[in-house]
Coordinates of C-alpha atoms and ligand atoms in Angstrom, one line a residue:
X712 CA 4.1 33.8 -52.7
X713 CA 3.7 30.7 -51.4
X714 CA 4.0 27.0 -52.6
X715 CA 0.4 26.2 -52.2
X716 CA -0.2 29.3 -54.6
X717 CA 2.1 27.6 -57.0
X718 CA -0.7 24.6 -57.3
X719 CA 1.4 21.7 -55.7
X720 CA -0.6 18.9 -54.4
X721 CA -0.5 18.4 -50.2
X722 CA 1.9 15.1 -50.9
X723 CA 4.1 17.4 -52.9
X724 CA 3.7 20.8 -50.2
X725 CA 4.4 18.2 -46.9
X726 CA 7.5 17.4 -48.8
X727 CA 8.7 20.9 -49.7
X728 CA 8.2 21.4 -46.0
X729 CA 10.4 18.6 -45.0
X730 CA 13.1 20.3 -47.2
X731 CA 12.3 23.2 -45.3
X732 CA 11.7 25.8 -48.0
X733 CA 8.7 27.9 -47.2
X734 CA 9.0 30.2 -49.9
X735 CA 9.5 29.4 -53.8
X736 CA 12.4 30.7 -55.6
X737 CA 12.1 33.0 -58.3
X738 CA 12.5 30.1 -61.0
X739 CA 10.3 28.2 -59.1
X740 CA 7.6 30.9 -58.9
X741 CA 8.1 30.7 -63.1
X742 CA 8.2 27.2 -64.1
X743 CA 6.5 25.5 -62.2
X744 CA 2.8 26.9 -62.9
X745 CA 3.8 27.0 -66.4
X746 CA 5.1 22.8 -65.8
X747 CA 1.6 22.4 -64.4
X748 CA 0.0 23.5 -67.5
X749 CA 1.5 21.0 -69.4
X750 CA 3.9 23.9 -71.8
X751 CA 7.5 23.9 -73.0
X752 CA 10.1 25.7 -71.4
X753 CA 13.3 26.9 -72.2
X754 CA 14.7 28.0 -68.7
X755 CA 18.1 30.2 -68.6
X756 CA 18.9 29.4 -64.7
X757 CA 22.3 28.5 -63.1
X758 CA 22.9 25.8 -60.3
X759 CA 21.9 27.2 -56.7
X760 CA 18.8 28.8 -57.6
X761 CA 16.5 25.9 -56.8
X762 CA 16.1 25.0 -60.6
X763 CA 15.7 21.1 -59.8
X764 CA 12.9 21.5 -57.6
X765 CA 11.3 23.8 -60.2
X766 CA 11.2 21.0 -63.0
X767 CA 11.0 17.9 -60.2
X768 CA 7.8 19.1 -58.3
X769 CA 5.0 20.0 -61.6
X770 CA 6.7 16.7 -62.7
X771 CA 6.2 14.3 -60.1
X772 CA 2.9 16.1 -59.8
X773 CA 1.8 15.9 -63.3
X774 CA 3.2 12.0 -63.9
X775 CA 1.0 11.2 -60.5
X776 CA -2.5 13.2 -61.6
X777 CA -2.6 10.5 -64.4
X778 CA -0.6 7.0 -63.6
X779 CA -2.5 4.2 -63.7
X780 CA -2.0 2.4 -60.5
X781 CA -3.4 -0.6 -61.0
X782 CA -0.9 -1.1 -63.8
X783 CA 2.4 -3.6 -62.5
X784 CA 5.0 -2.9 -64.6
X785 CA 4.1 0.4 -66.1
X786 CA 5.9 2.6 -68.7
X787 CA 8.3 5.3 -68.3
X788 CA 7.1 8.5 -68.2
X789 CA 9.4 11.2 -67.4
X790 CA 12.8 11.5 -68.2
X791 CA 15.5 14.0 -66.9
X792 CA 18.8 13.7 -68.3
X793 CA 21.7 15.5 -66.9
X794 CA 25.5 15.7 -68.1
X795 CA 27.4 14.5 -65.0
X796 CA 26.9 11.4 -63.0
X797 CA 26.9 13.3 -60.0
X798 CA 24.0 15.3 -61.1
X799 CA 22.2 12.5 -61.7
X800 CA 22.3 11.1 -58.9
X801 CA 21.4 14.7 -57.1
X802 CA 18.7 15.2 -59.5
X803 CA 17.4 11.4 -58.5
X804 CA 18.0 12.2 -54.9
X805 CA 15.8 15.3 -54.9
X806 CA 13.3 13.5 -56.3
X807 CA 13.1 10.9 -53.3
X808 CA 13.0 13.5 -51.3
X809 CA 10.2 15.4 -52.9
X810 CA 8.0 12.8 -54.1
X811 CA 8.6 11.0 -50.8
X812 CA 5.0 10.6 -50.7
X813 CA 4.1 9.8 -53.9
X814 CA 3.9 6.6 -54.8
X815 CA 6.0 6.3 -58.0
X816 CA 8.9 4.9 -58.8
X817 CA 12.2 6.6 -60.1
X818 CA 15.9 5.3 -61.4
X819 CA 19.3 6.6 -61.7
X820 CA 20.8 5.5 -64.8
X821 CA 24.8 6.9 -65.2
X822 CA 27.9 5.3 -66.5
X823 CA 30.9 4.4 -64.2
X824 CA 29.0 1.5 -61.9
X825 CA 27.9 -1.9 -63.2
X826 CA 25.4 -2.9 -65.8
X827 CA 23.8 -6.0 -63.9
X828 CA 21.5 -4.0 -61.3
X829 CA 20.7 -1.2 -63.9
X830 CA 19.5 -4.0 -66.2
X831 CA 17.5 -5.5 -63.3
X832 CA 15.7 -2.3 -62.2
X833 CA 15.2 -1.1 -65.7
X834 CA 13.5 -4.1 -66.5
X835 CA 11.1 -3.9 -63.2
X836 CA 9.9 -1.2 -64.6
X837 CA 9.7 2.5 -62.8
X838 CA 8.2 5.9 -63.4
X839 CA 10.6 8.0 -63.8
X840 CA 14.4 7.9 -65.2
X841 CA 17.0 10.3 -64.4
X842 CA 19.9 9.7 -66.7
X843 CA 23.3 10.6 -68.5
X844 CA 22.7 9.8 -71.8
X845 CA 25.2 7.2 -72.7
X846 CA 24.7 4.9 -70.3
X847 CA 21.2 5.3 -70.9
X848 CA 21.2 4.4 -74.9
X849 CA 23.4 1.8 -74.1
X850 CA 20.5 0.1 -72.5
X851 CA 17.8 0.8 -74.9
X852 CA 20.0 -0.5 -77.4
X853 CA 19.9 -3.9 -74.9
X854 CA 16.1 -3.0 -75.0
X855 CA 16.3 -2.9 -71.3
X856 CA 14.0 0.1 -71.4
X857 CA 11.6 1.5 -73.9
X858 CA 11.0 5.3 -74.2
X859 CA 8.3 5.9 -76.5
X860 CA 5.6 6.6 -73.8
X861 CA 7.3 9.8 -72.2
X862 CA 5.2 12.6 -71.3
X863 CA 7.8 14.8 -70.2
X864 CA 11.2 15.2 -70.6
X865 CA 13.6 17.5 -69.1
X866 CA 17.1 18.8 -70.0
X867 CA 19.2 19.6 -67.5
X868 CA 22.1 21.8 -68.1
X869 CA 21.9 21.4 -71.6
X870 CA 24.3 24.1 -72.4
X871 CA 26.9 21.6 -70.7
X872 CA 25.7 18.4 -71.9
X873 CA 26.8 20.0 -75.3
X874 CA 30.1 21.3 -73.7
X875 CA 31.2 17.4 -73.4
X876 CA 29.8 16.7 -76.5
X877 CA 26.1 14.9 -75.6
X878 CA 24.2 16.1 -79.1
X879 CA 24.5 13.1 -81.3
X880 CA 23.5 11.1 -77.8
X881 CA 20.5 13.9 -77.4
X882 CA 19.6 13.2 -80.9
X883 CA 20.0 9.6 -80.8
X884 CA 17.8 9.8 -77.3
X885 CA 14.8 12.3 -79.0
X886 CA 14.1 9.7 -82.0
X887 CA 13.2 6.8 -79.5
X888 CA 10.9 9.4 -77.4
X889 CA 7.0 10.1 -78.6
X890 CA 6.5 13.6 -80.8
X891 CA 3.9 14.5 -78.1
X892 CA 5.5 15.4 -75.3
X893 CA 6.4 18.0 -72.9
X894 CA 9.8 19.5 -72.8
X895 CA 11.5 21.3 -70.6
X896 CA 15.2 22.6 -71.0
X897 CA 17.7 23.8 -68.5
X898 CA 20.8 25.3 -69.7
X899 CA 22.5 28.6 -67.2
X900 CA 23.6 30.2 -70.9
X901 CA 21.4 30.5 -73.4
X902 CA 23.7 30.6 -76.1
X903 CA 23.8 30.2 -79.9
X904 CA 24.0 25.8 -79.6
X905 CA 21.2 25.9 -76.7
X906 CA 19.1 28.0 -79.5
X907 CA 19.4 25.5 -81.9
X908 CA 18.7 22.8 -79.7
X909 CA 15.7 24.4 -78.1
X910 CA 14.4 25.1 -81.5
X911 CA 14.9 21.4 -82.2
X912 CA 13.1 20.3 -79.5
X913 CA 10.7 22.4 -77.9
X914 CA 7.1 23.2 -79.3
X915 CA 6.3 27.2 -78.8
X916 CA 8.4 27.5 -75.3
X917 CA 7.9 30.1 -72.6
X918 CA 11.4 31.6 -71.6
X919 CA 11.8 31.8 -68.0
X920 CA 14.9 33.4 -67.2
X921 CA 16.1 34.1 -63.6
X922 CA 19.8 35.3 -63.8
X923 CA 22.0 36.9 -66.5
X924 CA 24.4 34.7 -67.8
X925 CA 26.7 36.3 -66.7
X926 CA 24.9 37.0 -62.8
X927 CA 26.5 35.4 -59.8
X928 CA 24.8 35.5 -56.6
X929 CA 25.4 38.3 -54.8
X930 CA 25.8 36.8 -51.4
X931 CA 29.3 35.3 -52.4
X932 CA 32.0 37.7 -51.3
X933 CA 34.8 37.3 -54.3
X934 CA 38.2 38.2 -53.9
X935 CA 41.5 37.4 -56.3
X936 CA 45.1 36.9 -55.4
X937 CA 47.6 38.0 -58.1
X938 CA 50.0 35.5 -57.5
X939 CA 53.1 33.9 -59.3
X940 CA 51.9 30.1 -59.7
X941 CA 54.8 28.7 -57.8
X942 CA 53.0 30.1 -54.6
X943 CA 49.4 29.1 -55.5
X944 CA 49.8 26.1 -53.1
X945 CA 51.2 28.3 -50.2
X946 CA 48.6 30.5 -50.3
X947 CA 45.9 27.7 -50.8
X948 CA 47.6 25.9 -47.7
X949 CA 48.1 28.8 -45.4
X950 CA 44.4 30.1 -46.4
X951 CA 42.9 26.9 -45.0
X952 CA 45.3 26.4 -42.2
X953 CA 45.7 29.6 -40.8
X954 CA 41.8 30.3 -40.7
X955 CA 40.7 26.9 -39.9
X956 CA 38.5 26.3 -43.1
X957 CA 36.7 23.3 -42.6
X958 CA 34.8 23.0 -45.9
X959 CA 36.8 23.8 -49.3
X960 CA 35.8 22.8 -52.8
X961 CA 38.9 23.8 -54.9
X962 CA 39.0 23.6 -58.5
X963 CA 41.7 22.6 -60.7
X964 CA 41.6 22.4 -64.4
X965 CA 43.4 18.7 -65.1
X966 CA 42.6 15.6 -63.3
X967 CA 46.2 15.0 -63.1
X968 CA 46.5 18.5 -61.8
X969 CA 43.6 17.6 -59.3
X970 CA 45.5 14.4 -57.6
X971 CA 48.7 16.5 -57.5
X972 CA 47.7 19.3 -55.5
X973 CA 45.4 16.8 -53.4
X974 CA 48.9 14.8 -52.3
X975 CA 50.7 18.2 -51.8
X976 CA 47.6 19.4 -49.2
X977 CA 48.0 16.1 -48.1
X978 CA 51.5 16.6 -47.5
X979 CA 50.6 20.1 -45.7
X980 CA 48.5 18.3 -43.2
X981 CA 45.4 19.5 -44.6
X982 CA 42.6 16.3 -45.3
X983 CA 41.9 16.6 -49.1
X984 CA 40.5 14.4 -51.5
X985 CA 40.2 14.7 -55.6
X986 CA 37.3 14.2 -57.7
X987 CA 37.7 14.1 -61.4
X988 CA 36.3 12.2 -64.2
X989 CA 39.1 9.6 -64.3
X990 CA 38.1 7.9 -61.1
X991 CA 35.2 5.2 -60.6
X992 CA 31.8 6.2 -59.8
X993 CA 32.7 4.5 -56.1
X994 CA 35.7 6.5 -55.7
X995 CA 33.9 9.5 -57.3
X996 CA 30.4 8.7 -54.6
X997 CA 33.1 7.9 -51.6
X998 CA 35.4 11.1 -52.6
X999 CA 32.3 13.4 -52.2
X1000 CA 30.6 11.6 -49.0
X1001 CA 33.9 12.7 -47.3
X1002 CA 33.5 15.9 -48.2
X1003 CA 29.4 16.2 -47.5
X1004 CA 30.4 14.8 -44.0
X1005 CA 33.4 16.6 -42.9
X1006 CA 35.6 13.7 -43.1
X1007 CA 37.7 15.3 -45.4
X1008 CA 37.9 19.4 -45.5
X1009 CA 39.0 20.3 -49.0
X1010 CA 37.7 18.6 -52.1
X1011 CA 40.1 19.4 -55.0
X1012 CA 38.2 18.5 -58.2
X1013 CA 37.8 19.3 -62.1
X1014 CA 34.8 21.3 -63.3
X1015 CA 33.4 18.2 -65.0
X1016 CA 33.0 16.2 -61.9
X1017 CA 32.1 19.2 -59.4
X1018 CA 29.6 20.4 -62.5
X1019 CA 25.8 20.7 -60.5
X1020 CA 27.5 19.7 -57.4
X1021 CA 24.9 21.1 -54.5
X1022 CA 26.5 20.7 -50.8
X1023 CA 24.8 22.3 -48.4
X1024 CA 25.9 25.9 -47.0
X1025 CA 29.4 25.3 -49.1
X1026 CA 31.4 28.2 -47.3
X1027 CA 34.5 28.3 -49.5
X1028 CA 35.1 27.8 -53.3
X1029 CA 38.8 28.1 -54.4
X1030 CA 39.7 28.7 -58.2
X1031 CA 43.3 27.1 -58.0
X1032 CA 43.1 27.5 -61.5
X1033 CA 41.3 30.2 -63.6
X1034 CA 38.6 28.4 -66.0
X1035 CA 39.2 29.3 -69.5
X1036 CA 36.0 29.4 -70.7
X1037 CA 34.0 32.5 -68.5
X1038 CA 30.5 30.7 -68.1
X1039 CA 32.5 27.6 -65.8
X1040 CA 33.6 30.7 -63.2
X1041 CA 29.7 31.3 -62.6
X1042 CA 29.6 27.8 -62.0
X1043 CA 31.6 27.3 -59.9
X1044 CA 31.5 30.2 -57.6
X1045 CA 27.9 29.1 -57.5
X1046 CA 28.8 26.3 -55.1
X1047 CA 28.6 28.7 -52.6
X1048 CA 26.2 31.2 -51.5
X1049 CA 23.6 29.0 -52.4
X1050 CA 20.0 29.8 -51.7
X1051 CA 20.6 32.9 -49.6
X1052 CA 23.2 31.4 -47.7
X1053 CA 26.6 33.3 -47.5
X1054 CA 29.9 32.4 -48.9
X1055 CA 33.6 33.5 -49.8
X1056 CA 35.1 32.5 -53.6
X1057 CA 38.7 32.8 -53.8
X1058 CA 40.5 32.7 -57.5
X1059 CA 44.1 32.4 -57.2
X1060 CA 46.0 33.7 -60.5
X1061 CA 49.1 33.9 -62.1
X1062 CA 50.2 35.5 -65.1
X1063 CA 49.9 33.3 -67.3
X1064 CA 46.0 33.6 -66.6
X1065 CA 46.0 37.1 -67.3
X1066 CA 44.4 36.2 -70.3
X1067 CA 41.7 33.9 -69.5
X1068 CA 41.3 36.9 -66.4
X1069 CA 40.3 39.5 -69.1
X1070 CA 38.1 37.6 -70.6
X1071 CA 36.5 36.6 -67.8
X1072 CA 35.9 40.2 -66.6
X1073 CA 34.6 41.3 -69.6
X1074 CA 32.2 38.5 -69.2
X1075 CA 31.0 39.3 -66.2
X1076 CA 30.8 43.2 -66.9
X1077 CA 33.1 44.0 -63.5
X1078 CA 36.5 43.2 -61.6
X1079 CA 36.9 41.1 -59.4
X1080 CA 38.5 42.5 -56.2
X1081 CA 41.7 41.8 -56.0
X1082 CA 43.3 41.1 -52.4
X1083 CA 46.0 44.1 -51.8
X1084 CA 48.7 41.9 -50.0
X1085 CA 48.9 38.4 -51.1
X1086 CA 51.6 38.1 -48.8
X1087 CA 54.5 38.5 -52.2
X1088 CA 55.1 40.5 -54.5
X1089 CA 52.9 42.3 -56.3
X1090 CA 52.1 41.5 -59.7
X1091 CA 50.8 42.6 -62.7
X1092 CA 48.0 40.8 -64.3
X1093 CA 46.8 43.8 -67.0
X1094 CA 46.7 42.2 -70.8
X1095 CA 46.2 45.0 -72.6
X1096 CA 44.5 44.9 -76.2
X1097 CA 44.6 41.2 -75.8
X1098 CA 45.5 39.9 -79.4
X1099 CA 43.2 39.0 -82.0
X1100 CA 42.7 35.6 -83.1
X1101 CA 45.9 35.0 -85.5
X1102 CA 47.2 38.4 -85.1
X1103 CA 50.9 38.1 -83.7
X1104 CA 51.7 40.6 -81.1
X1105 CA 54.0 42.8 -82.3
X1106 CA 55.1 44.0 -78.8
X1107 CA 56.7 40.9 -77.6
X1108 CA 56.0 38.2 -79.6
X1109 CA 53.8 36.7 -77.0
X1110 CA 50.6 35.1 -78.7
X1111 CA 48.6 35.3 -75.7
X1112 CA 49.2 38.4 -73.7
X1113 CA 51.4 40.8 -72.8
X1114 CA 51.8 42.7 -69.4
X1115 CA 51.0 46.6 -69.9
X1116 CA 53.6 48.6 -68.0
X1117 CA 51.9 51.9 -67.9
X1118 CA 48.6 50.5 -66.2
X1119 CA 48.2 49.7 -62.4
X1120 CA 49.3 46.6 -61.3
X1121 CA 47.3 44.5 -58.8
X1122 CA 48.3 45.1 -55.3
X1123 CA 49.7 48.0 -53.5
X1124 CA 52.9 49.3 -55.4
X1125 CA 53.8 49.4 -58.9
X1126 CA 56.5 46.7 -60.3
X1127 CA 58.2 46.7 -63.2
X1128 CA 57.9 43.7 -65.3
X1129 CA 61.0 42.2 -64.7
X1130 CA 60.5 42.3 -61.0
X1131 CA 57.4 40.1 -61.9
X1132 CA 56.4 37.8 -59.1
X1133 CA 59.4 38.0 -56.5
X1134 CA 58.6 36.2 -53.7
X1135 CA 58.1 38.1 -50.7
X1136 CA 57.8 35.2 -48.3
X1137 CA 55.9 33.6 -45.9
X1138 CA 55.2 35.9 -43.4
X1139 CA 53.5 38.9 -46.0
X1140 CA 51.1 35.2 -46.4
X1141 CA 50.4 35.3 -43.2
X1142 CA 49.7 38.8 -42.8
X1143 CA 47.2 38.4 -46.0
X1144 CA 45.6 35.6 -44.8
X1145 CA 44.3 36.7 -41.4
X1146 CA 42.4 39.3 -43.7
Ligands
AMP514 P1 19.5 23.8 -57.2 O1 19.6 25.1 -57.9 O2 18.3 23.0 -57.6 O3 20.8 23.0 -57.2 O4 19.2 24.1 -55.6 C1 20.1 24.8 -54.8 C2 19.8 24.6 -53.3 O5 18.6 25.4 -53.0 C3 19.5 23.2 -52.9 O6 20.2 23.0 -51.7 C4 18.0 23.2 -52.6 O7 17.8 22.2 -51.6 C5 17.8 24.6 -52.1 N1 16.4 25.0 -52.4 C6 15.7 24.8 -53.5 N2 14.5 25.4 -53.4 C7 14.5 26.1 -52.2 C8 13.6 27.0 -51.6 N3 12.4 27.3 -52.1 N4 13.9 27.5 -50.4 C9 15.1 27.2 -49.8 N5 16.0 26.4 -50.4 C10 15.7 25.9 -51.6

C-alpha cells in the first residue's frame, strides 16, 4: 500500500517523500483513511510507530480542503495537545515538515518559555495549535485564543497526560471547544481511565489498534544485567567506554538522580547531559540538541521529559533504573528500534528491583534475557509469590520481596543469598562488556 492509496493530496505525498517514507505504517494505513472521512478514533499505538504522522497528515489535509483563504486572521481549527513539552514541540515540528507545502499556519504552545511571544502569535492568529494543556488554558483564560471553532482535535498520549494528572485541564479544555467536532485519541494503553475518557469524548469511535500494550518492537535486542546497584555506574561507564557508544539515552527515575549520575559520567570522561522536568525549556531544548547532534553522547533523563522523545536511529537505550510502573519500560525501549531500524535496550537491576522486575515480566508475557556475566557476582533477582497488597511476608518480614533460594539465580552459578552481590571486579566487566 501506498500513500497515494491512502487519499493524501500531492502537497501532502511531496512532503511524505521528503521525509523519505515510501510506505505507510500499519497505523497509518488505519487512521488515516478513517481521519479523512471525518470519524472518531480511539487509537491504541505506542511512540515509534509513525502515529504522529497518522493523525498530522488527514489533518493538515482536512483543515486545508475547507480554510477560507481569503480570511486574515482566521480561527483555530485543529488542536493537538500532548503531555510533555518536548512532544509538543515534536508534534509541531512534524507538522512543518509535512504541511511544508500547505499554506497554513501552526503554533507551539507549552509551559517553561515566556508568555510575551506566545501572546503575540496567538493573537495573529494561526491554523493549527499544538499544545500542553496548562499553558494553553492559561491563555484562553487571557483570551489570547478562542477555541470554539475546532473541527478536530487530537489527544496525544492521553493515557499519559492522565499519568501527570492533565484531566481536570482536558475537562477544562473540552467545555471551551464546539460539540461538533472530530476527535481523535492517542493513548499506547488503552486502559480503564483512557475508557472513560474516550467515552467522554469521542462520538461512535473506530478502534485502530497497532501493538499490544504490552508489544515492543521486535527489532530491539533486550538484554538485563543482574547487578548490585553500587556497580550500576561501572557497568553503565565501561558499557559506553569500552564499546565506543556514541549515542545513549539512559533513564533514571529522579531528576536528582538524573544530574547525579550525569556529573559521575562526567567524571568518567564520558559527555553526558540530563534532561528532567526541573530544568527550563532552554536548558531542556539545548540538553536534547546536544544529544540529536552528537555533541554530547549519553543523555541521562527522567521518563517525563524523554516521554515521546523521537531521535533518529537511537542505537542504545539504558534503564539505569527499572520503571515501576510496566507500561513506561515499553516506552522507553521504544526510543530505539524505531521504524524498522535496529537497536540494543539495556536494563541494569538490582535487587531491590526485583520487584518492580516481576511485575514487569508478567506484563510483558516473557523474560527479558538476562546477560550471563555481568562482570560480578551473580545475583539473584527471583521474588517469589510477591506479596499481596497489605499482606506481610511472613518469610522475612520484607514487605516488598523476598529472594527465593530454591530457584535459579540470574547468571551462571547459583549463590546463596548471603553471598548476594559480591563484587567480582573490574575485569569480569570488561569481559561482559565486549559481549
Ligand atoms: P512516531 O511514532 O510518530 O514518533 O514516529 C516514529 C518515527 O518513524 C519518526 O522518526 C518518523 O519520522 C518515522 N516514520 C513515520 N512514518 C514513517 C513511514 N511511513 N516510513 C518510515 N518512517 C516513518
Amino acid at each position: 500500500m501506498s500513500f497515494k492509496q491512502l487519499g493524501l493530496t500531492e502537497a501532502l505525498l511531496t512532503a511524505v517523500a521528503e521525509q523519505g517514507y515510501s510506505i505507510p505504517t500499519p497505523v497509518q494505513q488505519q487512521t488515516i483513511p478513517l481521519m479523512l472521512s471525518g470519524k472518531d478514533i480511539l487509537a491504541g499505538a505506542q511512540t515509534g510507530t509513525g502515529k504522529t504522522a497518522s493523525f498530522a497528515l488527514p489533518l493538515l489535509q482536512r483543515l486545508a480542503e475547507e480554510v477560507d483563504f481569503s480570511q486574515g486572521s482566521r480561527p483555530v481549527r485543529g488542536l493537538i495537545l500532548t503531555p510533555t513539552r518536548e512532544l509538543a514541540l515534536q508534534v509541531f515540528d512534524s507538522i512543518k515538515a509535512y504541511g511544508k507545502y500547505i499554506p497554513l499556519t501552526a503554533e507551539v504552545i507549552v509551559g517553561g518559555v515566556s508568555v510575551g511571544m506566545q501572546t503575540r502569535n496567538l493573537r495573529r492568529g494561526c491554523d493549527i495549535i499544538v499544545a500542553t494543556p496548562g499553558r494553553l488554558l492559561d491563555h484562553v483564560q487571557q483570551r489570547n485564543v478562542n477555541l470554539s471553532k475546532v473541527d478536530i482535535l487530537v489527544l496525544d498520549e492521553a493515557d499519559r497526560m492522565l499519568d501527570m494528572g492533565f484531566l481536570p485541564d482536558i475537562k477544562r479544555l473540552m467545555g471551551l471547544l464546539p460539540k461538533r467536532r472530530q476527535t481523535v485519541l492517542f493513548s499506547a494503553t488503552i486502559a480503564n481511565g483512557i475508557k472513560t475518557l474516550a467515552a467522554a469524548l469521542l462520538n461512535n469511535p473506530t478502534e485502530v489498534s497497532v501493538a499490544r500494550q504490552n508489544a515492543t518492537a521486535d527489532t530491539i535486542t533486550e538484554q538485563l544485567y543482574a547487578i548490585n546497584k553500587e556497580y550500576k555506574r561501572e557497568v553503565l561507564s565501561y558499557l559506553i567506554g569500552s564499546n565506543n557508544w556514541q549515542q545513549v539515552l539512559v533513564f533514571v527515575r529522579t531528576k536528582h538522580g538524573a544530574d547525579r549520575l550525569q556529573k559521575q559520567l562526567m567524571t568518567d570522561g564520558i559527555r553526558a547531559t540530563a534532561l528532567h522536568g526541573d530544568k527550563t525549556q532552554g536548558a531542556r531544548n539545548k540538553a536534547l540538541e546536544a544529544f540529536k547532534t552528537g555533541k554530547v553522547s549519553v543523555l541521562v533523563a527522567t521518563d517525563i521529559a524523554a516521554r515521546g522523545l523521537d531521535i533518529e536511529d537511537l542505537p542504545h537505550v539504558v534503564n539505569f533504573d527499572l520503571p515501576q510502573v510496566p507500561e513506561d519500560y515499553v516506552h522507553r525501549i521504544g526510543r530505539t528500534g524505531r521504524a524498522g531500524a535496529t537497536g540494543v535496550a539495556i536494563s541494569l537491576v538490582c535487587p531491590d528491583e526485583a520487584r518492580y522486575l516481576a511485575e514487569l515480566e508478567k506484563f510483558l508475557k516473557r523474560q527479558i534475557p538476562r546477560v550471563a556475566d555481568t562482570g560480578h557476582e551473580p545475583i539473584s533477582l527471583n521474588v517469589v509469590d510477591a506479596p499481596k497488597k497489605n499482606a506481610p511476608n511472613k518469610t522475612t518480614g520484607n514487605k516488598d520481596f523476598r529472594h527465593n533460594k530454591k530457584t535459579q539465580p540470574v547468571g551462571k552459578s547459583s549463590k546463596s543469598p548471603d553471598n548476594l552481590g559480591k563484587p567480582a571486579g573490574r575485569r569480569g566487566a570488561a569481559r561482559s562488556s565486549k559481549r
